[in-house]
């Protein structure tokens, strides 16, 4: 596996109906810790998020290579449940995992991975178990009722909690103490965690 320093780019998938709010913590704090966040669209044409923001992708999906990345983030979007438009992103996730490069899938994106067969043999979560069951996938026995689950290089998460803590832990962005402080600050609104997080 390539060292983190050799792959300082994190790739965020962007597509129409993207849930803007799901990756804000993750991308902001990865950028603060030396990662370059690059956006990947179906093509290079602008996309429009659920919130109405227009995003100009840095590169098209066909240009994305696992060896150039530290992580692929797949957020929720209405399009995951509206047809096969985003299936190429699920296939990209397979290529990343085959290359031992981590993938983080949030809410609706987990259904895309389920359809691709990537959750059949891995512990995982999503919004609710019956949401994934509706895809007809074979991994129901591996479903975990949790906010986020990491199994090897795959992180899955539901819609109500930031996936950031799992990402930071997997990539080694923060050690255990700071990782706990980050979660207490942003999940529990614990102001005492700020000094731990910002201290040297």
Coordinates of C-alpha atoms in Angstrom, one line a residue:
X1 CA 0.0 0.0 0.0
X2 CA 1.3 3.4 -1.0
X3 CA 2.2 5.8 1.9
X4 CA -0.2 8.6 2.8
X5 CA 2.4 11.2 1.8
X6 CA 2.5 9.8 -1.7
X7 CA -1.2 10.1 -2.0
X8 CA -2.2 13.3 -0.4
X9 CA -5.3 13.7 -2.5
X10 CA -8.8 12.7 -1.3
X11 CA -11.4 12.4 -3.9
X12 CA -15.0 13.5 -3.3
X13 CA -17.6 12.3 -5.7
X14 CA -20.0 15.0 -6.9
X15 CA -23.1 14.5 -8.9
X16 CA -26.6 16.0 -9.3
X17 CA -28.8 15.8 -6.2
X18 CA -25.7 15.4 -4.0
X19 CA -26.4 15.8 -0.2
X20 CA -24.2 18.9 0.4
X21 CA -24.1 18.6 4.2
X22 CA -22.9 15.1 4.6
X23 CA -19.2 15.6 3.9
X24 CA -18.5 19.1 5.2
X25 CA -16.7 18.1 8.4
X26 CA -14.7 15.4 6.5
X27 CA -13.4 17.5 3.7
X28 CA -12.7 20.6 5.9
X29 CA -10.6 18.8 8.5
X30 CA -8.8 16.7 5.9
X31 CA -7.9 19.9 4.1
X32 CA -6.7 21.4 7.5
X33 CA -4.5 18.4 7.9
X34 CA -2.6 18.5 4.6
X35 CA -4.9 16.6 2.2
X36 CA -5.9 18.0 -1.1
X37 CA -9.6 17.5 -1.7
X38 CA -10.4 17.0 -5.4
X39 CA -13.9 16.6 -6.7
X40 CA -14.9 13.9 -9.2
X41 CA -18.0 14.2 -11.4
X42 CA -19.5 11.9 -14.0
X43 CA -17.9 14.3 -16.5
X44 CA -16.3 17.7 -16.0
X45 CA -19.5 19.5 -16.4
X46 CA -20.9 21.3 -13.4
X47 CA -23.4 19.4 -11.1
X48 CA -26.1 20.8 -8.9
X49 CA -26.4 19.6 -5.3
X50 CA -29.7 19.2 -3.3
X51 CA -29.0 22.6 -1.8
X52 CA -28.8 24.2 -5.2
X53 CA -25.1 24.7 -5.2
X54 CA -23.3 24.4 -8.6
X55 CA -20.0 22.4 -8.3
X56 CA -17.4 22.3 -11.1
X57 CA -15.7 18.9 -10.8
X58 CA -11.9 18.9 -10.9
X59 CA -11.9 15.7 -13.0
X60 CA -14.2 13.2 -14.6
X61 CA -14.7 9.8 -13.2
X62 CA -13.0 8.2 -16.2
X63 CA -9.8 10.1 -15.1
X64 CA -9.8 8.8 -11.5
X65 CA -7.2 6.3 -10.6
X66 CA -6.9 4.6 -7.2
X67 CA -3.1 5.0 -7.1
X68 CA -3.6 8.8 -7.1
X69 CA -5.8 8.8 -4.1
X70 CA -5.9 8.3 -0.4
X71 CA -9.7 7.9 -0.2
X72 CA -12.8 8.0 -2.3
X73 CA -15.9 9.6 -0.6
X74 CA -19.3 8.7 -2.0
X75 CA -22.1 10.9 -0.5
X76 CA -25.8 10.4 -0.7
X77 CA -27.8 11.6 -3.7
X78 CA -31.3 11.1 -4.9
X79 CA -29.8 9.6 -8.1
X80 CA -28.6 6.5 -6.2
X81 CA -32.2 5.4 -6.0
X82 CA -33.5 6.8 -9.3
X83 CA -31.8 4.4 -11.7
X84 CA -28.3 3.4 -12.8
X85 CA -26.7 6.8 -13.4
X86 CA -24.4 6.5 -10.5
X87 CA -23.5 2.8 -10.9
X88 CA -20.1 3.8 -12.4
X89 CA -19.2 5.3 -9.1
X90 CA -20.0 2.0 -7.3
X91 CA -17.7 0.3 -9.9
X92 CA -15.0 2.8 -9.1
X93 CA -15.4 1.9 -5.4
X94 CA -14.8 -1.7 -6.3
X95 CA -11.6 -0.7 -8.1
X96 CA -10.4 1.3 -5.1
X97 CA -11.1 -1.5 -2.7
X98 CA -9.4 -4.0 -5.0
X99 CA -6.3 -1.6 -5.0
X100 CA -6.5 -1.4 -1.1
X101 CA -7.5 2.3 -1.2
X102 CA -10.2 3.2 1.3
X103 CA -13.8 4.1 0.3
X104 CA -16.3 6.0 2.5
X105 CA -20.0 5.6 1.4
X106 CA -22.8 7.6 3.1
X107 CA -26.5 6.8 3.2
X108 CA -27.8 6.4 -0.3
X109 CA -24.4 5.6 -1.6
X110 CA -24.4 2.4 0.5
X111 CA -27.3 1.2 -1.7
X112 CA -25.1 1.7 -4.7
X113 CA -22.4 -0.4 -3.1
X114 CA -25.0 -3.0 -2.1
X115 CA -26.1 -3.4 -5.7
X116 CA -22.5 -3.7 -6.8
X117 CA -22.1 -6.6 -4.4
X118 CA -19.5 -4.8 -2.2
X119 CA -21.5 -5.3 1.0
X120 CA -22.2 -9.0 0.7
X121 CA -19.2 -10.1 2.8
X122 CA -18.4 -6.9 4.8
X123 CA -19.7 -5.5 8.0
X124 CA -21.6 -2.3 7.1
X125 CA -24.4 0.1 7.9
X126 CA -26.7 2.5 6.2
X127 CA -29.8 4.6 7.0
X128 CA -31.8 1.4 8.1
X129 CA -31.5 -2.2 7.3
X130 CA -34.6 -2.5 5.2
X131 CA -33.4 0.3 2.9
X132 CA -30.5 -1.9 1.8
X133 CA -32.7 -5.1 1.9
X134 CA -34.8 -3.5 -0.8
X135 CA -31.8 -3.6 -3.2
X136 CA -32.0 -7.4 -3.1
X137 CA -28.3 -7.7 -2.0
X138 CA -26.9 -10.7 -0.2
X139 CA -25.2 -9.0 2.8
X140 CA -28.1 -8.6 5.2
X141 CA -26.4 -10.8 7.8
X142 CA -23.5 -8.4 7.9
X143 CA -25.6 -5.3 8.6
X144 CA -24.7 -3.5 11.8
X145 CA -27.1 -1.0 13.5
X146 CA -24.6 1.8 14.1
X147 CA -23.9 5.3 13.0
X148 CA -20.9 4.3 11.0
X149 CA -19.0 1.0 10.5
X150 CA -15.4 0.4 9.2
X151 CA -14.5 -3.0 7.8
X152 CA -11.0 -3.1 6.4
X153 CA -10.8 -0.2 3.9
X154 CA -14.6 0.4 3.6
X155 CA -16.5 2.9 5.7
X156 CA -20.3 3.0 5.6
X157 CA -22.5 5.5 7.4
X158 CA -26.1 6.5 7.8
X159 CA -27.4 10.0 7.2
X160 CA -27.6 11.5 10.7
X161 CA -24.0 11.3 11.8
X162 CA -20.8 12.7 10.2
X163 CA -18.6 10.0 8.7
X164 CA -15.6 12.1 9.5
X165 CA -14.6 10.3 12.7
X166 CA -14.2 7.0 10.9
X167 CA -12.3 8.6 8.1
X168 CA -9.9 10.4 10.4
X169 CA -9.3 7.2 12.3
X170 CA -8.7 5.1 9.2
X171 CA -6.3 7.6 7.6
X172 CA -4.5 8.3 10.9
X173 CA -5.3 12.0 10.8
X174 CA -5.7 12.2 14.6
X175 CA -4.5 9.9 17.3
X176 CA -7.0 8.4 19.7
X177 CA -7.1 11.3 22.2
X178 CA -7.6 14.0 19.5
X179 CA -10.0 11.8 17.6
X180 CA -12.1 11.4 20.8
X181 CA -11.9 15.2 21.4
X182 CA -13.0 15.9 17.8
X183 CA -16.1 13.7 18.2
X184 CA -17.0 15.2 21.6
X185 CA -16.7 18.7 20.2
X186 CA -18.7 18.3 17.0
X187 CA -21.1 15.5 18.1
X188 CA -21.7 16.3 21.7
X189 CA -21.0 20.1 21.6
X190 CA -18.4 19.6 24.5
X191 CA -16.4 22.8 24.6
X192 CA -13.7 21.2 26.9
X193 CA -12.7 19.1 23.9
X194 CA -11.5 22.2 21.9
X195 CA -8.3 22.6 23.9
X196 CA -7.4 18.9 23.4
X197 CA -8.1 19.1 19.6
X198 CA -6.3 22.4 19.0
X199 CA -3.4 21.7 21.4
X200 CA 0.0 20.5 20.3

